Coordinates of C-alpha atoms in Angstrom, one line a residue:
X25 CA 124.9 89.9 141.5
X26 CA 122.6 88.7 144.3
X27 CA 123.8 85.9 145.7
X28 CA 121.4 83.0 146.5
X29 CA 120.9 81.9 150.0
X30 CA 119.0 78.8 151.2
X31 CA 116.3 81.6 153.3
X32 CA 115.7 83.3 150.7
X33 CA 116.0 80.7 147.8
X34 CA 112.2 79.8 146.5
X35 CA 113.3 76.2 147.2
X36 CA 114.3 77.1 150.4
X37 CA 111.9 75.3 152.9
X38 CA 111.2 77.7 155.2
X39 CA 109.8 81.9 154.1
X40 CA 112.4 84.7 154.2
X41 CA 112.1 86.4 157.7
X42 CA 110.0 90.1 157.7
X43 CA 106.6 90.9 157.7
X44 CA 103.9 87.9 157.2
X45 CA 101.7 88.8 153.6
X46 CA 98.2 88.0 153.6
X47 CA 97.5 85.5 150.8
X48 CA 95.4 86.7 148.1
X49 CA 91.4 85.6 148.4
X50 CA 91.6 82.2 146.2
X51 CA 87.3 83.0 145.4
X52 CA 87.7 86.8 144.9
X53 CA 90.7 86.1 142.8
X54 CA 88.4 83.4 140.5
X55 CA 85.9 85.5 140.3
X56 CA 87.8 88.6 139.1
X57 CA 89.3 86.2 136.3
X58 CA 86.3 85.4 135.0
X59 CA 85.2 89.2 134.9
X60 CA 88.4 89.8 133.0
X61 CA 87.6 86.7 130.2
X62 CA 84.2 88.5 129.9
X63 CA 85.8 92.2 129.5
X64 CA 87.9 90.6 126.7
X65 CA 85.7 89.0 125.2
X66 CA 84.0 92.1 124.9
X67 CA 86.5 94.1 123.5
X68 CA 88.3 91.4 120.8
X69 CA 84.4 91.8 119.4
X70 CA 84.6 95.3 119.4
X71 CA 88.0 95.4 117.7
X72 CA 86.9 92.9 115.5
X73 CA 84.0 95.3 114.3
X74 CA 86.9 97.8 112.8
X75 CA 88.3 94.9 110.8
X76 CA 86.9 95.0 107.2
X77 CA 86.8 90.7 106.0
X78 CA 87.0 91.9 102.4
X79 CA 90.2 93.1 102.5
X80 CA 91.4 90.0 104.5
X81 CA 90.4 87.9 102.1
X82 CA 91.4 89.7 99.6
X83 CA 95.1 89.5 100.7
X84 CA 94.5 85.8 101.5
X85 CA 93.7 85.3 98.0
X86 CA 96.7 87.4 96.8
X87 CA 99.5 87.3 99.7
X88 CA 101.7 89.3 97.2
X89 CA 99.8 92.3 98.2
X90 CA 100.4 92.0 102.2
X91 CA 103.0 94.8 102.7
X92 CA 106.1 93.4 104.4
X93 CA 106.1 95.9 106.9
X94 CA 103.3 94.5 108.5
X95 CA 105.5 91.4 109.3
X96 CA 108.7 94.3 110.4
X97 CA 105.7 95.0 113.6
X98 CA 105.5 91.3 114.3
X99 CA 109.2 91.1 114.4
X100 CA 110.1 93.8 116.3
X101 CA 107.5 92.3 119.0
X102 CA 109.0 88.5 118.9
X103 CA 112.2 90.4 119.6
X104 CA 111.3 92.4 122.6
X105 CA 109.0 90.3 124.1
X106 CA 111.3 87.3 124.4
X107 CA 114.2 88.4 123.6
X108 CA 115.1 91.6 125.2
X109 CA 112.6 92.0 127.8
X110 CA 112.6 88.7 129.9
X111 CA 116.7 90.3 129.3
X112 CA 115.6 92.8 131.4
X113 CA 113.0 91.4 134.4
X114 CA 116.5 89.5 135.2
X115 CA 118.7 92.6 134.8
X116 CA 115.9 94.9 137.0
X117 CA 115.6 91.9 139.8
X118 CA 119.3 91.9 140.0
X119 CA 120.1 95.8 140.0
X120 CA 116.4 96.3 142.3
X121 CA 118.1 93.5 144.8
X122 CA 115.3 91.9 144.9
X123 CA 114.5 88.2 147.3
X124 CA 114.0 85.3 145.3
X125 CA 110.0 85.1 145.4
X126 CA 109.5 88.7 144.3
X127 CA 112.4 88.5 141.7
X128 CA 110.4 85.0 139.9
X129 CA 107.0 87.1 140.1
X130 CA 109.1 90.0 137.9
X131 CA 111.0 87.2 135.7
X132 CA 107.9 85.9 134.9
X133 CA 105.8 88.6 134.0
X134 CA 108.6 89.6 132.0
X135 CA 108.7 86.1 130.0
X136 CA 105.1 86.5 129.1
X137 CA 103.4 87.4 125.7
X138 CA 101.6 90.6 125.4
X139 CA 98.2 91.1 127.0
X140 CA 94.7 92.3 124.8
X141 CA 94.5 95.2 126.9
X142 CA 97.6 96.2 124.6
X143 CA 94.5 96.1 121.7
X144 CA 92.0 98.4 123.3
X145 CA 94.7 100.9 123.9
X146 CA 96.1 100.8 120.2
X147 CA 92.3 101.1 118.7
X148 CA 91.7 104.9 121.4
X149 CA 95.3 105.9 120.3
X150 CA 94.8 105.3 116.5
X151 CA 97.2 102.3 115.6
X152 CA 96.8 99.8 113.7
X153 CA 94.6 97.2 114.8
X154 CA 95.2 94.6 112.8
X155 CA 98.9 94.8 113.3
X156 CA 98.1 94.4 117.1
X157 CA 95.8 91.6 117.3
X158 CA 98.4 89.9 114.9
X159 CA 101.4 90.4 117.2
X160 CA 99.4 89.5 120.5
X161 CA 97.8 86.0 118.6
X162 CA 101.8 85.4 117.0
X163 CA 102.9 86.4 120.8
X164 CA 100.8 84.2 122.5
X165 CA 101.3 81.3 119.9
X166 CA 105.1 81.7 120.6
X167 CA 104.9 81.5 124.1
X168 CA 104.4 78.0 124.3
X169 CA 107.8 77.3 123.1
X170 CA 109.5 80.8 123.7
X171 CA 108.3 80.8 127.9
X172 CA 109.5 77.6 128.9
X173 CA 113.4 78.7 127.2
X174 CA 113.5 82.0 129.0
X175 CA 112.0 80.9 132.3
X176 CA 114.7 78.1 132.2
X177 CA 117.4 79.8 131.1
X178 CA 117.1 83.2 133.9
X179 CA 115.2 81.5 136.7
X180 CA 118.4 79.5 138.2
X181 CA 119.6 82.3 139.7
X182 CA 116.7 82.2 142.2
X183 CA 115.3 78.3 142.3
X184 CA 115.6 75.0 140.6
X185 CA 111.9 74.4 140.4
X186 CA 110.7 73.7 136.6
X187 CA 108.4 76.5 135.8
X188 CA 104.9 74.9 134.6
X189 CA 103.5 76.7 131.5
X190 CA 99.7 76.6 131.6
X191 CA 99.3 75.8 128.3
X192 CA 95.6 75.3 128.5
X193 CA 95.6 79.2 129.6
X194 CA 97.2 80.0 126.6
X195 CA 95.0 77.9 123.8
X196 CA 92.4 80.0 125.8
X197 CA 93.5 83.0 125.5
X198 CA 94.3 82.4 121.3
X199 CA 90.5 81.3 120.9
X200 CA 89.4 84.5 123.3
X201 CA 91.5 86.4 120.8
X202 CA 90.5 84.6 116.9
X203 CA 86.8 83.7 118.1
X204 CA 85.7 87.0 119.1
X205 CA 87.6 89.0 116.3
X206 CA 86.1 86.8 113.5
X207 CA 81.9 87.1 114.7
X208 CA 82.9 90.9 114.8
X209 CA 84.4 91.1 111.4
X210 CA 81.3 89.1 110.1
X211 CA 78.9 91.6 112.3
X212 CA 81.0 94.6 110.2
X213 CA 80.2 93.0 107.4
X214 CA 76.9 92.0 107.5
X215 CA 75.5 94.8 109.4
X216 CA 77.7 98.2 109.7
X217 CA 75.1 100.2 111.5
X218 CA 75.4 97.5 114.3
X219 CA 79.4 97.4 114.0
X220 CA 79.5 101.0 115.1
X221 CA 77.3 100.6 117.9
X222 CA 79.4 97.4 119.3
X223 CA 82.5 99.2 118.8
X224 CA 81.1 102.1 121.0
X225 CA 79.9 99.9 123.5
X226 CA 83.2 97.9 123.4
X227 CA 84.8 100.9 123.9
X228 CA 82.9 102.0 126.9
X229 CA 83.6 98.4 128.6
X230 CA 87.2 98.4 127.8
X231 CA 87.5 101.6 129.8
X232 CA 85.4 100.5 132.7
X233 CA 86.7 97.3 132.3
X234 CA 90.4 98.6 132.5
X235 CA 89.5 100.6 135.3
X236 CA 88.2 97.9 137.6
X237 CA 91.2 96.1 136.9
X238 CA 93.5 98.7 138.8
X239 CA 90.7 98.5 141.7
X240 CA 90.4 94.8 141.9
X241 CA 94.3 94.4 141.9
X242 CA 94.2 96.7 145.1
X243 CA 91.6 94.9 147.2
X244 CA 92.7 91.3 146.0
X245 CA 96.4 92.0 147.5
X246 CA 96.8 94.7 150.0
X247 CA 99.7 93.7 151.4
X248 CA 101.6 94.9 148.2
X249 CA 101.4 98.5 149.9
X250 CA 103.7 97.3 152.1
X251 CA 106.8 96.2 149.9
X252 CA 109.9 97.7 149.5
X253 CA 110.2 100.5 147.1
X254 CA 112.4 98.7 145.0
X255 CA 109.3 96.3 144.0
X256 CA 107.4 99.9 143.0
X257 CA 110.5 101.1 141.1
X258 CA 110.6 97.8 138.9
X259 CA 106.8 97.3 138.2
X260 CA 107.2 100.9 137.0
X261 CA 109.8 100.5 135.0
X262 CA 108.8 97.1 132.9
X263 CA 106.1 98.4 131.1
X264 CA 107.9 101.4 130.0
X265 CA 111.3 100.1 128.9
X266 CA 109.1 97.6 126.7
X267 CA 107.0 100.6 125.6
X268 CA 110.3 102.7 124.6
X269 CA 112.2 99.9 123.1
X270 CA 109.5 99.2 120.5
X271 CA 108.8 102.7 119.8
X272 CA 113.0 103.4 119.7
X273 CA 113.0 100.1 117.3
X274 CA 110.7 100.9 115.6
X275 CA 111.9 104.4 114.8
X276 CA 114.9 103.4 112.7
X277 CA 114.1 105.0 109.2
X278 CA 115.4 102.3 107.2
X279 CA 112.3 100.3 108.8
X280 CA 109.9 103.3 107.3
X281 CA 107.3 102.7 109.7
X282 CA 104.2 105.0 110.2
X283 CA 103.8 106.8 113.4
X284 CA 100.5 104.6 114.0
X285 CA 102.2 101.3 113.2
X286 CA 105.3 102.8 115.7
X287 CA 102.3 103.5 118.6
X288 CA 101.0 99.8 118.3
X289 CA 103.9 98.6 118.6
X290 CA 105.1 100.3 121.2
X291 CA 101.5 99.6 123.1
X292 CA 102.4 95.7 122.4
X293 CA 105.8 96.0 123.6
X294 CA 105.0 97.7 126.8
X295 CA 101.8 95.6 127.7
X296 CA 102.7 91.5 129.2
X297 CA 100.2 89.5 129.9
X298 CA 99.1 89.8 133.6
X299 CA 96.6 86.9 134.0
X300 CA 99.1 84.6 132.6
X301 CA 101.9 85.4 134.4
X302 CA 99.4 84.7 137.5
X303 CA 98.6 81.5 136.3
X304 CA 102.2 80.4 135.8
X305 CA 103.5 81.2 139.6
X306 CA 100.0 79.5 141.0
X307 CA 100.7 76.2 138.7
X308 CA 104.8 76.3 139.3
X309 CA 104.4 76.9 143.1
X310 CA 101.3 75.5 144.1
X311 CA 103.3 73.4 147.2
X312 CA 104.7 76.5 148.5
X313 CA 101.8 78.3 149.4
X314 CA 103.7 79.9 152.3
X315 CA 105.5 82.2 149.3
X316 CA 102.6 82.6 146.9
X317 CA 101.8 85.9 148.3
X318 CA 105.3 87.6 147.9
X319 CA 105.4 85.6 144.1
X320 CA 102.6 87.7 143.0
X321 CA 103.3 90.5 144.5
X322 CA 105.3 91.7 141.5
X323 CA 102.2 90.6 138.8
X324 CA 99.7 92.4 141.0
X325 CA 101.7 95.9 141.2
X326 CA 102.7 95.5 137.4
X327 CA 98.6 95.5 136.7
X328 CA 97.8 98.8 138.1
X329 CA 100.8 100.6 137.0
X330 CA 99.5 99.2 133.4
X331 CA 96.2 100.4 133.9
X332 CA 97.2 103.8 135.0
X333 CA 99.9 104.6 131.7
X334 CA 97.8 103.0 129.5
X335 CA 95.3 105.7 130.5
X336 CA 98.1 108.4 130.5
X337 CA 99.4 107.5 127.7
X338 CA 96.0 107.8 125.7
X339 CA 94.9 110.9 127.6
X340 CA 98.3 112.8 126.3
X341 CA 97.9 111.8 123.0
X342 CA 94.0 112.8 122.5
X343 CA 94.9 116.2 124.2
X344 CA 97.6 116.5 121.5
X345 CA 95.1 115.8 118.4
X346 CA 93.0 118.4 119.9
X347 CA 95.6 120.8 120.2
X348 CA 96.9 120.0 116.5
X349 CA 93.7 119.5 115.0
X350 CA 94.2 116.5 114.0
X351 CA 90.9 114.9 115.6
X352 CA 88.9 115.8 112.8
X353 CA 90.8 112.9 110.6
X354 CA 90.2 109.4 112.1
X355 CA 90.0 107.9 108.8
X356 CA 94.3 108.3 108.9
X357 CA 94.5 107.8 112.4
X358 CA 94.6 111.0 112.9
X359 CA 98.4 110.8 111.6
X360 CA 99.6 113.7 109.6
X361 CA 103.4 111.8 109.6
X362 CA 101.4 109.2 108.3
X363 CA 103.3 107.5 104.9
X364 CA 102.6 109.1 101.8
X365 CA 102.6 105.0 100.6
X366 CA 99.8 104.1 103.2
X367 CA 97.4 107.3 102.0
X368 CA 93.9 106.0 100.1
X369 CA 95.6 106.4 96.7
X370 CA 97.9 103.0 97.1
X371 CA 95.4 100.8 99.3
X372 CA 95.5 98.3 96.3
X373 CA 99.8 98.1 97.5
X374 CA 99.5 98.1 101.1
X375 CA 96.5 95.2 101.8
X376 CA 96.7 94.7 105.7
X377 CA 97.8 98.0 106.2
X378 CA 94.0 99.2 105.6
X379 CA 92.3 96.7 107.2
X380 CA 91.8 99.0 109.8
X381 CA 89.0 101.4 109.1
X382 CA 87.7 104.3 111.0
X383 CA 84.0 105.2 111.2
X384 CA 84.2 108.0 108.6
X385 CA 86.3 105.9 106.2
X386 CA 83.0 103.7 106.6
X387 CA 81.2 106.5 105.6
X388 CA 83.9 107.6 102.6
X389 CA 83.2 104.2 101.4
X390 CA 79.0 104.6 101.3
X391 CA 79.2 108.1 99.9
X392 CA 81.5 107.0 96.8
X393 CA 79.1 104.2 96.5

């Protein structure tokens, strides 16, 4: 264990000794937050437009047909996103030997729910999008009672400040998620032809969007070019042990999980939610500016490393339905170790499970119309 010293505690009144960090540009950083609600917003309506609202309220109507295994994902995510992960940001911080600013910025990035970007990766690597706006809406609604108990119960090893969960951030971010989803689901339903050409478009943005993110967190903080490596090692590390333990979890056959349910969970598991974490140091430490910029140093590496798996992951997996073949077959995902019990002949039993359809199943549908 590290042990605490009154230098390097974050209630310590006076900064560690070492190189001076520049703080972060307080307008560039506003600015870039409000490109990222806007990016969102963009892509919930997109995902939205691959929701069909007749079979959600057809399940509403009949909640017998929901399959429970839809409710397995959700679980799986309320346990490693508040149970084992902020688990291990304190475990990494400890073993990494990190100071007490940079190990708070890793704590709490590991307390947080999981991000949307987690949704725009599950829709380009053929999960289940309905499970994963349902586990980051139940993730973020948690939070407000999950984040406080986790930040309280691992953060004493480093300060005895009271960790201020923005709660207003987080009400936000639920009505950036429901809002969005629900005019897209009504666009889908309405108007189809204009459904596809959102969900193209939202597509596009996502990926620039995405993109601009791993740019922005470069110019907005430098400075995290010159931490230790240990810093690098850890914001590595997060988003894959959370990727690998919901995919591991999710493996165990008497869960009988579909390989595209497995990927979206393991895309929720692996992906925390940046901006809030942000948001929760700024609020928590806003008297100690003189730290701020060693606080977020951890969020701000996290981001890109995000950005840049996310990407790799999604790049390996198209490369391997091109080399299977299985590109030609959107309508299942592309998933030939798909269920047999989630294949068109029992979508009366699975409900949920097929509120996510694919532009040919669109086009399935019209034919046999």
């Amino acid at each position: 264990m590290v042990q605490n010293t009154t230098e390097g505690n974050v209630s310590g009144a006076t900064p560690p000794p070492g190189p001076r960090m520049v703080p972060p540009n307080p307008q560039l950083i506003e600015a870039f937050n409000w490109f990222n609600v806007a990016v969102v917003t963009a892509i919930m309506l997109a995902m939205g437009c691959t929701l069909k609202l007749r079979e959600l309220i057809r399940v509403l109507k009949q909640p017998s047909q929901i399959d429970r295994r839809f409710f397995v994902g959700v679980a799986i995510g309320f346990l490693c996103q508040f149970i084992v992960l902020p688990l291990v940001g304190f475990g990494l911080a400890h073993a990494l030997q990190y100071s007490s600013m940079t190990a708070m910025g890793a704590l709490v990035v590991s307390c947080c729910p999981g991000g949307t970007t987690s949704n725009i990766l599950t829709f380009w690597n053929r999960g289940d999008v309905a499970l994963s706006v349902t586990m980051t809406t139940v993730s973020t609604v948690l939070a407000m009672g999950m984040m406080p108990l986790n930040l309280w119960l691992y953060s004493r090893s480093w300060t005895h400040d009271v960790a201020v969960v923005p709660y207003k951030e987080i009400v936000t971010t639920i009505a950036m998620i429901l809002i969005p989803v629900t005019v897209g689901m009504l666009i889908k339903y309405w108007f189809e032809k204009l459904a596809k050409v959102i969900v193209t478009i939202g597509s596009v943005i996502g990926l620039l969007g995405i993109t601009t993110t791993f740019v922005m967190s470069v110019i907005i903080n430098p400075s995290m070019f010159k931490v230790s490596w240990n810093v690098w090692v850890g914001a590595l590390l997060l988003p894959i042990i959370g990727g690998v333990l919901g995919y591991g979890i999710s493996c165990a056959p008497f869960l009988q999980l579909s390989h595209s349910r497995r990927r979206t969970i393991a895309l929720e598991t692996g992906v925390q939610h940046v901006t809030l974490a942000v948001a929760i140091i700024q609020l928590t430490f806003a008297k100690k500016k003189q730290f701020l910029s060693e606080l977020l140093v951890f969020p701000m590496l996290y981001a890109p490393f995000l950005v840049v798996l996310g990407l790799a992951v999604t790049g390996v997996f198209r490369l391997w339905l091109v080399a299977t073949g299985q590109n030609k077959n959107p309508a299942t995902g592309g998933d030939k170790f798909a269920e047999n019990t989630e294949t068109p002949g029992n979508l009366e039993k699975n409900g949920v499970a097929n509120i996510v359809a694919m532009e040919i199943d669109d086009e399935v549908h019209k034919n046999r119309s």
